[in-house]
Coordinates of C-alpha atoms and ligand atoms in Angstrom, one line a residue:
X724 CA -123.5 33.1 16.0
X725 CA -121.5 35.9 17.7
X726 CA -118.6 37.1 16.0
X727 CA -117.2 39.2 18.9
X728 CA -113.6 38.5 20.3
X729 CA -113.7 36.1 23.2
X730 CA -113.2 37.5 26.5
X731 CA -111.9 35.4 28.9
X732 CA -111.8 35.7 32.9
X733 CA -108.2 36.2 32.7
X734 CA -105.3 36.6 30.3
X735 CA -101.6 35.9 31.5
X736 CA -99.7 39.1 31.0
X737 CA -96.6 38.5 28.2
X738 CA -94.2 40.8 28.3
X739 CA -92.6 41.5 24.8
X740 CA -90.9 38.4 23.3
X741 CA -87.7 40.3 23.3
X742 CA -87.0 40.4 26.6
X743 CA -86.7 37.0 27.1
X744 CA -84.0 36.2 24.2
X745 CA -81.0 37.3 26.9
X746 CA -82.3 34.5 29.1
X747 CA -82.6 31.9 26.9
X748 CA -78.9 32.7 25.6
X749 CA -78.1 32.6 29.4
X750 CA -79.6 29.2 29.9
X751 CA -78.8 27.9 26.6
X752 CA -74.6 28.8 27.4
X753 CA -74.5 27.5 31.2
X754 CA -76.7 24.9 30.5
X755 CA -77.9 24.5 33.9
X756 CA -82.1 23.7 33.0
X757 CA -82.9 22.8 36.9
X758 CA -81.8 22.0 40.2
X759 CA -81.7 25.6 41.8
X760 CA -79.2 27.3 38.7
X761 CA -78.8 30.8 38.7
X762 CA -82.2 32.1 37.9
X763 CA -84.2 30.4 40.7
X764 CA -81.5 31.5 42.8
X765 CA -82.0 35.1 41.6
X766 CA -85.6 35.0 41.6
X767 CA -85.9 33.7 45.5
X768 CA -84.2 36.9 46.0
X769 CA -86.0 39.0 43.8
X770 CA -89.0 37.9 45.1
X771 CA -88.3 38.1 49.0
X772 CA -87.6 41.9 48.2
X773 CA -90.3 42.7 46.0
X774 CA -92.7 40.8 48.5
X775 CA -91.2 41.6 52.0
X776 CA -90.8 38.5 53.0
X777 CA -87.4 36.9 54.6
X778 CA -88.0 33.1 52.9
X779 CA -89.1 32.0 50.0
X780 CA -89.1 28.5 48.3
X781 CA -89.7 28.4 44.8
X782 CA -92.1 25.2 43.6
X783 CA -93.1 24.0 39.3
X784 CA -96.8 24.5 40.8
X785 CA -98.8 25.7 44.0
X786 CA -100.3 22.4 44.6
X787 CA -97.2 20.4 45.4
X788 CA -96.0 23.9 47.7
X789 CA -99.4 22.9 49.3
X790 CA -98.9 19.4 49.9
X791 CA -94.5 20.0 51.0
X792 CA -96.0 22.6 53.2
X793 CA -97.8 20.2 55.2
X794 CA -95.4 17.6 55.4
X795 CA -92.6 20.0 56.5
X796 CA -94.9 21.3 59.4
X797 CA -95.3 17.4 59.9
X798 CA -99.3 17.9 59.8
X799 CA -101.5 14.7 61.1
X800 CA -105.1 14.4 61.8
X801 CA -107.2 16.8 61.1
X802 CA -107.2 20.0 59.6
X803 CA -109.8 23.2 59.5
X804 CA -110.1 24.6 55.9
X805 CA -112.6 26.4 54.2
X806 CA -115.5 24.5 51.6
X807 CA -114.8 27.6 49.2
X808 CA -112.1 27.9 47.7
X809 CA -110.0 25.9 44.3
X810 CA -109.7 22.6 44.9
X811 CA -106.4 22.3 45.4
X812 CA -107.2 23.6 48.9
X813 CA -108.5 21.0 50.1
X814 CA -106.7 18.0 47.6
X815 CA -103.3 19.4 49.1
X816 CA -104.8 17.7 52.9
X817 CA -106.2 14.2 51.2
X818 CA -102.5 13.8 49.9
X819 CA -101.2 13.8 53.2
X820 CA -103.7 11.4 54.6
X821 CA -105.6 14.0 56.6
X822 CA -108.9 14.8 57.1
X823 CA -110.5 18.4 56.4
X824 CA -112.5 20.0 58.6
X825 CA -114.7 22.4 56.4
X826 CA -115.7 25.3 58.6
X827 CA -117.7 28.4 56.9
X828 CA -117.3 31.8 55.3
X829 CA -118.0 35.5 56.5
X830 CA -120.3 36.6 54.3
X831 CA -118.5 39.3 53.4
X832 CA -114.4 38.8 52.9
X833 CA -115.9 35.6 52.2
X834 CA -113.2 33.7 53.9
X835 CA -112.8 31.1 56.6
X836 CA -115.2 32.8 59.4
X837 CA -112.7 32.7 62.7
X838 CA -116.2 33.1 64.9
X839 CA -116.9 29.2 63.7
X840 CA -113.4 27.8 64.1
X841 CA -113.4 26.4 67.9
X842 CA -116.7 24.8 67.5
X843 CA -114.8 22.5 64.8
X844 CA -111.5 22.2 67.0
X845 CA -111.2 18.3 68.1
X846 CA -108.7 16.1 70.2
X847 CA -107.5 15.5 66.6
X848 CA -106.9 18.7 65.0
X849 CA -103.5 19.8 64.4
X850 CA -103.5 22.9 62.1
X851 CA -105.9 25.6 60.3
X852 CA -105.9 26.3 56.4
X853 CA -107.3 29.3 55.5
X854 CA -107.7 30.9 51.8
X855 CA -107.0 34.5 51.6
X856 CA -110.0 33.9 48.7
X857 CA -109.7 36.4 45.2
X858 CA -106.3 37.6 47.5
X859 CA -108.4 39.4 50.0
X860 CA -106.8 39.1 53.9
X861 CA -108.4 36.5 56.3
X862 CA -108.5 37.6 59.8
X863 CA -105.4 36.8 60.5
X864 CA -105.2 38.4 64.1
X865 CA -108.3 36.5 64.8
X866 CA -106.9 32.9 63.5
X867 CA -103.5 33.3 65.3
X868 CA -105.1 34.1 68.6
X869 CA -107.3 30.6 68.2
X870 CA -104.3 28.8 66.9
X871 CA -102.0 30.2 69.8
X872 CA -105.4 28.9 72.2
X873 CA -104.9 25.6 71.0
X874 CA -101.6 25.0 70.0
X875 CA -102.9 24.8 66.0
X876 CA -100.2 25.5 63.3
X877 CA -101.8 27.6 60.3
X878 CA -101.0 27.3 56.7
X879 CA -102.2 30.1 54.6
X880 CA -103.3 29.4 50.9
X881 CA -102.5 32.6 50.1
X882 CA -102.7 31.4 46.0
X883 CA -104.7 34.6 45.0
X884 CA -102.5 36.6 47.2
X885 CA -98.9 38.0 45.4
X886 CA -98.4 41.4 46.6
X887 CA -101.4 41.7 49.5
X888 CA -100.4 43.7 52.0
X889 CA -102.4 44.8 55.5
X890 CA -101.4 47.4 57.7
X891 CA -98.0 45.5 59.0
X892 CA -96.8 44.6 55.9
X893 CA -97.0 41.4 53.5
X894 CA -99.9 39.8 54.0
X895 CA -98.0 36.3 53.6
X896 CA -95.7 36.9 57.0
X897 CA -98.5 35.6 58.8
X898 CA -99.1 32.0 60.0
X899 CA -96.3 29.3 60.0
X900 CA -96.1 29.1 56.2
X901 CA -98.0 30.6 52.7
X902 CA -98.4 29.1 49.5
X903 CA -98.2 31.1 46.5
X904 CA -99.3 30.0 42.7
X905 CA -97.7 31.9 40.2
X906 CA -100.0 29.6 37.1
X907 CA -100.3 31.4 33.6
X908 CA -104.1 33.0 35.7
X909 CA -102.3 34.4 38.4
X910 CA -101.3 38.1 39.0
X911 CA -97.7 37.1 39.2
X912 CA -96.9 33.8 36.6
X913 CA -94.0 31.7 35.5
X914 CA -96.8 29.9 33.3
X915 CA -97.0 27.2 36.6
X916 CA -95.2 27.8 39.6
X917 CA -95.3 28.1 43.1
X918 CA -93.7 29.2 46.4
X919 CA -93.6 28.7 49.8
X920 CA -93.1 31.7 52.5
X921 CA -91.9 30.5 55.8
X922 CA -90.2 32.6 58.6
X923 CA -86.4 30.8 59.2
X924 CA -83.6 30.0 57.6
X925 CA -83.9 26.4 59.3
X926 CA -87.3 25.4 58.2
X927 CA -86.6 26.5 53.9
X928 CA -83.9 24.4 54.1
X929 CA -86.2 21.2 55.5
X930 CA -88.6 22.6 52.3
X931 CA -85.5 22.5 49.9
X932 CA -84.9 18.8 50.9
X933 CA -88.4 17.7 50.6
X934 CA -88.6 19.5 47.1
X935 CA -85.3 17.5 45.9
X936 CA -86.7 13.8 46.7
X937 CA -84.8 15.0 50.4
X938 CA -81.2 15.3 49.3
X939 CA -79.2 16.8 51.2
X940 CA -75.9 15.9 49.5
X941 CA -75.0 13.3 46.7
X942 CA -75.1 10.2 49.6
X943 CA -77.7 11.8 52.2
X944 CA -81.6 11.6 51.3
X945 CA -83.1 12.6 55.0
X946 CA -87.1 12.1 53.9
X947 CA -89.0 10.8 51.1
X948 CA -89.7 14.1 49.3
X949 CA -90.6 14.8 46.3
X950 CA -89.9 16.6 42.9
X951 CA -91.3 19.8 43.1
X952 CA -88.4 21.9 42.1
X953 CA -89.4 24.9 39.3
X954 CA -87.0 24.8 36.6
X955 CA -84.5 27.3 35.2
X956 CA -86.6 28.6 32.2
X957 CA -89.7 29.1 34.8
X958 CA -87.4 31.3 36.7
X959 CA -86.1 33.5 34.4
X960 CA -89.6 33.9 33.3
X961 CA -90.4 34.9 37.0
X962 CA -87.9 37.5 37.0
X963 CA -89.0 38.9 33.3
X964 CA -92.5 39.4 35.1
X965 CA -91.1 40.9 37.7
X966 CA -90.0 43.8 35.9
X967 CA -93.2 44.4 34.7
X968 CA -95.7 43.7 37.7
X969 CA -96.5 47.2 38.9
X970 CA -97.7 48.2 35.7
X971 CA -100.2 45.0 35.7
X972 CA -100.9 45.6 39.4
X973 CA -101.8 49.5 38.5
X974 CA -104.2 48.5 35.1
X975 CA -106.2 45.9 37.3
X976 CA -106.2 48.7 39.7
X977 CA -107.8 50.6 37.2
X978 CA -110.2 48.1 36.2
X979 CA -111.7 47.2 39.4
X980 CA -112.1 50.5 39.8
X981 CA -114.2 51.0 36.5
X982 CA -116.5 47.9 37.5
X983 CA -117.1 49.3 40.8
X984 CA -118.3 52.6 39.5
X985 CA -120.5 51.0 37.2
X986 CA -122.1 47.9 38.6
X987 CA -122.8 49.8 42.5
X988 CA -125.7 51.1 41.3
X989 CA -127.2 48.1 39.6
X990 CA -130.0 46.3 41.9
X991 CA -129.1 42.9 43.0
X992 CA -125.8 42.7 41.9
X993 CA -123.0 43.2 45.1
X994 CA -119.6 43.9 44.4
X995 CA -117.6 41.7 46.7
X996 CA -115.9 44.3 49.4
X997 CA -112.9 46.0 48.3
X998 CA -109.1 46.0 49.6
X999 CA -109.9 48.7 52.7
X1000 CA -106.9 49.6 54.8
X1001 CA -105.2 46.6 52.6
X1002 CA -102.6 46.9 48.9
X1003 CA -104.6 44.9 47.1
X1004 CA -103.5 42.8 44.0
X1005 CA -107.2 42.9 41.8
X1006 CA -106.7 39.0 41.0
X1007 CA -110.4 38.9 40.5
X1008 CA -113.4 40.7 40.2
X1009 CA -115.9 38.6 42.1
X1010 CA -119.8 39.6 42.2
X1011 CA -122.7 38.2 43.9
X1012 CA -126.0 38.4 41.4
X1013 CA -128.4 38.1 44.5
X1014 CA -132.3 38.7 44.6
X1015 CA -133.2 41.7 43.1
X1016 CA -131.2 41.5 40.5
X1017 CA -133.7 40.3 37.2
X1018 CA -131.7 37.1 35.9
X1019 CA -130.8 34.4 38.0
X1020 CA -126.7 33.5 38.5
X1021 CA -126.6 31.3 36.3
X1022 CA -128.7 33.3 33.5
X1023 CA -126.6 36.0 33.6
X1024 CA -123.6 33.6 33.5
X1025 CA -124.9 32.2 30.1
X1026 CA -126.2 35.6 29.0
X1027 CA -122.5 36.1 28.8
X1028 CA -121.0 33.4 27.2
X1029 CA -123.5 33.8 24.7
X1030 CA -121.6 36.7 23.9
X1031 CA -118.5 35.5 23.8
X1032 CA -117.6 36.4 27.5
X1033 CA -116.0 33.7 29.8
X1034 CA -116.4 35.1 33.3
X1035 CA -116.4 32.3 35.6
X1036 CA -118.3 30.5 38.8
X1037 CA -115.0 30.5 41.0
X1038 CA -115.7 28.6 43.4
X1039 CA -119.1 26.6 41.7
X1040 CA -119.3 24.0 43.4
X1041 CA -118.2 23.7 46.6
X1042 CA -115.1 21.8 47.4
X1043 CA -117.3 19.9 49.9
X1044 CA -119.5 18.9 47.3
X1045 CA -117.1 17.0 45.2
X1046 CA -117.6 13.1 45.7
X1047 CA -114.0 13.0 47.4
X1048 CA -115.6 15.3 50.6
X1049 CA -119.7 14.9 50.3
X1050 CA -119.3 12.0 53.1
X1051 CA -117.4 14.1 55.8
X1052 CA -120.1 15.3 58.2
X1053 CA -118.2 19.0 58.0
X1054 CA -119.3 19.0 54.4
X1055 CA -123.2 18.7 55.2
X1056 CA -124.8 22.1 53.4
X1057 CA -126.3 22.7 57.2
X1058 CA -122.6 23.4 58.5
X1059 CA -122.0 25.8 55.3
X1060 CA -124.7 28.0 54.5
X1061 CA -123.3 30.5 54.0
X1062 CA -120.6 29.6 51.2
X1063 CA -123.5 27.2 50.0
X1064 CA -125.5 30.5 49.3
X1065 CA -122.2 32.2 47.9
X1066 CA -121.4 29.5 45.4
X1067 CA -124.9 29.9 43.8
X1068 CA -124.2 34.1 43.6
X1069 CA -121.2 34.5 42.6
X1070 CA -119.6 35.1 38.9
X1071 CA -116.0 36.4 38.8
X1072 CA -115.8 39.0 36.1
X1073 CA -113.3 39.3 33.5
X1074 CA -110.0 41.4 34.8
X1075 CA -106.6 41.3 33.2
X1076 CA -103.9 43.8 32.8
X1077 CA -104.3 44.0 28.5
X1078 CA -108.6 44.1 28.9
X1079 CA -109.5 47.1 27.1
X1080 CA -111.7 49.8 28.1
X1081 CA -114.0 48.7 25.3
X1082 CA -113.9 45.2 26.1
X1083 CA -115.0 46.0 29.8
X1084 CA -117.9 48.6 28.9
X1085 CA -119.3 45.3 26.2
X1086 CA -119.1 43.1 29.7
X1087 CA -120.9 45.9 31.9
X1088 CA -123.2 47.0 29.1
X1089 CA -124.5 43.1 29.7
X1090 CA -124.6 43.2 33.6
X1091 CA -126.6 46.7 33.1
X1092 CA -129.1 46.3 30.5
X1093 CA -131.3 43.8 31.5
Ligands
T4K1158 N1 -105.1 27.2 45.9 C1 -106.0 28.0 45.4 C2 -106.8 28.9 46.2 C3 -106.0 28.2 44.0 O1 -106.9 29.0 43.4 C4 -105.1 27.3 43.2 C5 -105.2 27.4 41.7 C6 -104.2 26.5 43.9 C7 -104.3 26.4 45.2 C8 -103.3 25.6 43.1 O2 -102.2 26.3 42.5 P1 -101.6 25.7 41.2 O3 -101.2 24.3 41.5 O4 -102.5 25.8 40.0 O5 -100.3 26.6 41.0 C9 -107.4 27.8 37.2 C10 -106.0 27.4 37.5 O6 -105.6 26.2 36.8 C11 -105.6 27.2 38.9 O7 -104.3 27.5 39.0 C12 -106.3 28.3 39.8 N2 -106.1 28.0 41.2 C13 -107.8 28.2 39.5 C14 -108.6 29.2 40.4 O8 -108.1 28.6 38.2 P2 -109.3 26.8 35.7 O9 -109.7 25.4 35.5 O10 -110.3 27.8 35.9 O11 -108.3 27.2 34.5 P3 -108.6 27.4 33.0 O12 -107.6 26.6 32.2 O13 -110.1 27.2 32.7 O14 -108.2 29.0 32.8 C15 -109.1 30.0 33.0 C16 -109.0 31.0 31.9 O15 -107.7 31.6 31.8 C17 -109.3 30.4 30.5 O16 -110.6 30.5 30.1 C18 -108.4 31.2 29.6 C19 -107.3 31.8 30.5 N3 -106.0 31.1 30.3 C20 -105.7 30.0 31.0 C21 -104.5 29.3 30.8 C22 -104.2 28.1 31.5 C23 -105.1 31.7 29.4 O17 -105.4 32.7 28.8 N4 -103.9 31.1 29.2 C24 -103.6 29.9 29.9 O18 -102.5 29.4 29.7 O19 -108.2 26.7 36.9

């Protein structure tokens, strides 16, 4: 049996008990435990500064900012998404009676290929989802010029992306919305949690409603929302994080970098492209074990957790290959090779602000010697 401390892919960053004892004392005296109190309040504007963004609505989990999203944009029909990505995604769509359209990846970012969009466009197709996957930037010049073409709204799943920027600024200003997750394996967590970025004052407040069962005073209900309001102690939580997020954002810095120093060399094994002109955030460490390399994907994968060491097959399967999509025609293998071939490569590596040097030279020493 190996005795050697479990590594897991990713391990939420605490910041020291301590520091949370002032908000605790703050909730416990106002006693206001939900309904947009003081800390969500604060933290919507904490987090529009930190992020660069002008609106933000905070959700308990990305999943339900995935599904209001849609419903505020008043999404029908059919949407374009991508086969590779969590879930969630695609779940978020199904919820809301529509149909996805899955449409495949460039082989490098990995992300919803723009090139194989219109082909997919029908009389039916009212919007585009696209994954900024492991929080590297779609195309998102590329997108908005089809969307604009065809009168498409976008909705980013931008997830993996807290603090992405490109060369104009927050990555999540793009499209008509973004959904953040801020879950305990997120860069940025209120242990669950999620937001939606939008661009007017107008359209957060139809969000607000639709988060509050769509109140809009004690008499008024204008929609049948839902509950998806994050509460006062997953705020203050938010904003304890807050204060420590470019340290976390500068040691997974430093870890990718250490992985891509010593895994480029190895045969067969590709490090998936790095941030380029973008910030990037490191959520992940995503590598492709391709041919060349001596142990198959999945080999290497259990090679690993035979020595204590989670990494994980984010995305393994396909979303399109859960029994919920196999029937759609979009989800036929033939119309996704390549995230088909990506799903059998790939094997995120372990990256977390508290991994130690010595715990990443055990997981490269594995991915070397072979
Ligand atoms: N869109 C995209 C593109 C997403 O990736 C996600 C979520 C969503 C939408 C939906 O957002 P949320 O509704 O979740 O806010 C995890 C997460 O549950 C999920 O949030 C995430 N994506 C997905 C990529 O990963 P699992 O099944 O891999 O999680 P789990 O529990 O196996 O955790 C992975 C490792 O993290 C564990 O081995 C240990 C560590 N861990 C985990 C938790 C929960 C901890 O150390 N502490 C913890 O509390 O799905």
């Amino acid at each position: 049996m190996n005795t050697d401390k479990p590594i897991y892919v990713t391990q939420p960053f605490l910041p020291p008990l301590e520091e949370l004892t002032p908000y605790l004392e703050k909730i416990w005296d106002n006693k206001i435990l939900t309904n947009g109190g003081p800390f969500h309040q604060q933290l919507e504007q904490a987090l529009c500064e930190y992020l660069g963004v002008e609106h933000i609505a905070l959700f308990t989990n990305g999943t339900l900012a995935l599904v209001t999203a849609l419903q505020a944009l008043r999404i029908t029909g059919e949407v374009i998404t991508t086969p590779y990505s969590f879930v969630a995604t695609a779940h978020s769509l199904l919820w809301n009676g529509i149909k996805p359209v899955f449409v495949d990846i460039d082989p490098d970012t990995l992300n919803l290929d723009p090139a194989k969009i219109e082909a997919a466009i029908t009389p039916q197709t009212t919007a585009i989802m696209p994954v900024h996957v492991y929080g590297h930037p779609c195309d998102v010049e590329a997108i908005q010029k089809i969307a604009d073409n065809y009168n498409l709204r976008v909705i980013y799943d931008a997830a993996h992306a807290f603090g992405v920027q490109d060369k104009n600024g927050s990555i999540l200003n793009h499209g008509d919305m973004s959904v953040l997750s801020f879950h305990a394996t997120k860069v940025f967590n209120t242990f669950e949690g999620g937001a939606i970025i939008c661009p007017d004052a107008k359209t957060k407040q139809r969000i607000d409603h639709l988060k509050n069962f769509g109140f809009v005073d004690e008499v008024t209900v204008v929609a049948p929302g839902i509950n998806g309001k994050m509460s006062e102690l997953n705020a203050a939580i938010g904003l304890l994080q807050l204060k420590h997020i470019d340290h976390a954002l500068a040691r997974r810095k430093e870890i990718d970098a250490i992985y891509r120093e010593a895994l480029s060399t190895v045969k067969g094994i590709r490090c998936v492209q790095d941030a380029g002109e973008a910030v990037a955030n490191y959520a992940y460490f995503p590598i492709m074990v391709e041919t060349g390399y001596p142990l198959t994907r999945d080999a290497l994968f259990q090679k690993l957790r035979e020595h204590n060491i989670y990494a994980r097959r984010y995305f393994y399967p396909l979303i399109s290959e859960f029994s919920m999509y196999r029937a759609l025609p979009s989800a036929n293998p033939k119309n996704l090779p390549i995230a088909t071939e990506a799903a059998y490569q790939v094997i995120c590596l372990p990256i977390y602000p508290t991994l130690t040097l010595e715990e990443q030279q055990r997981i490269i020493n594995l991915v070397t010697e072979v």
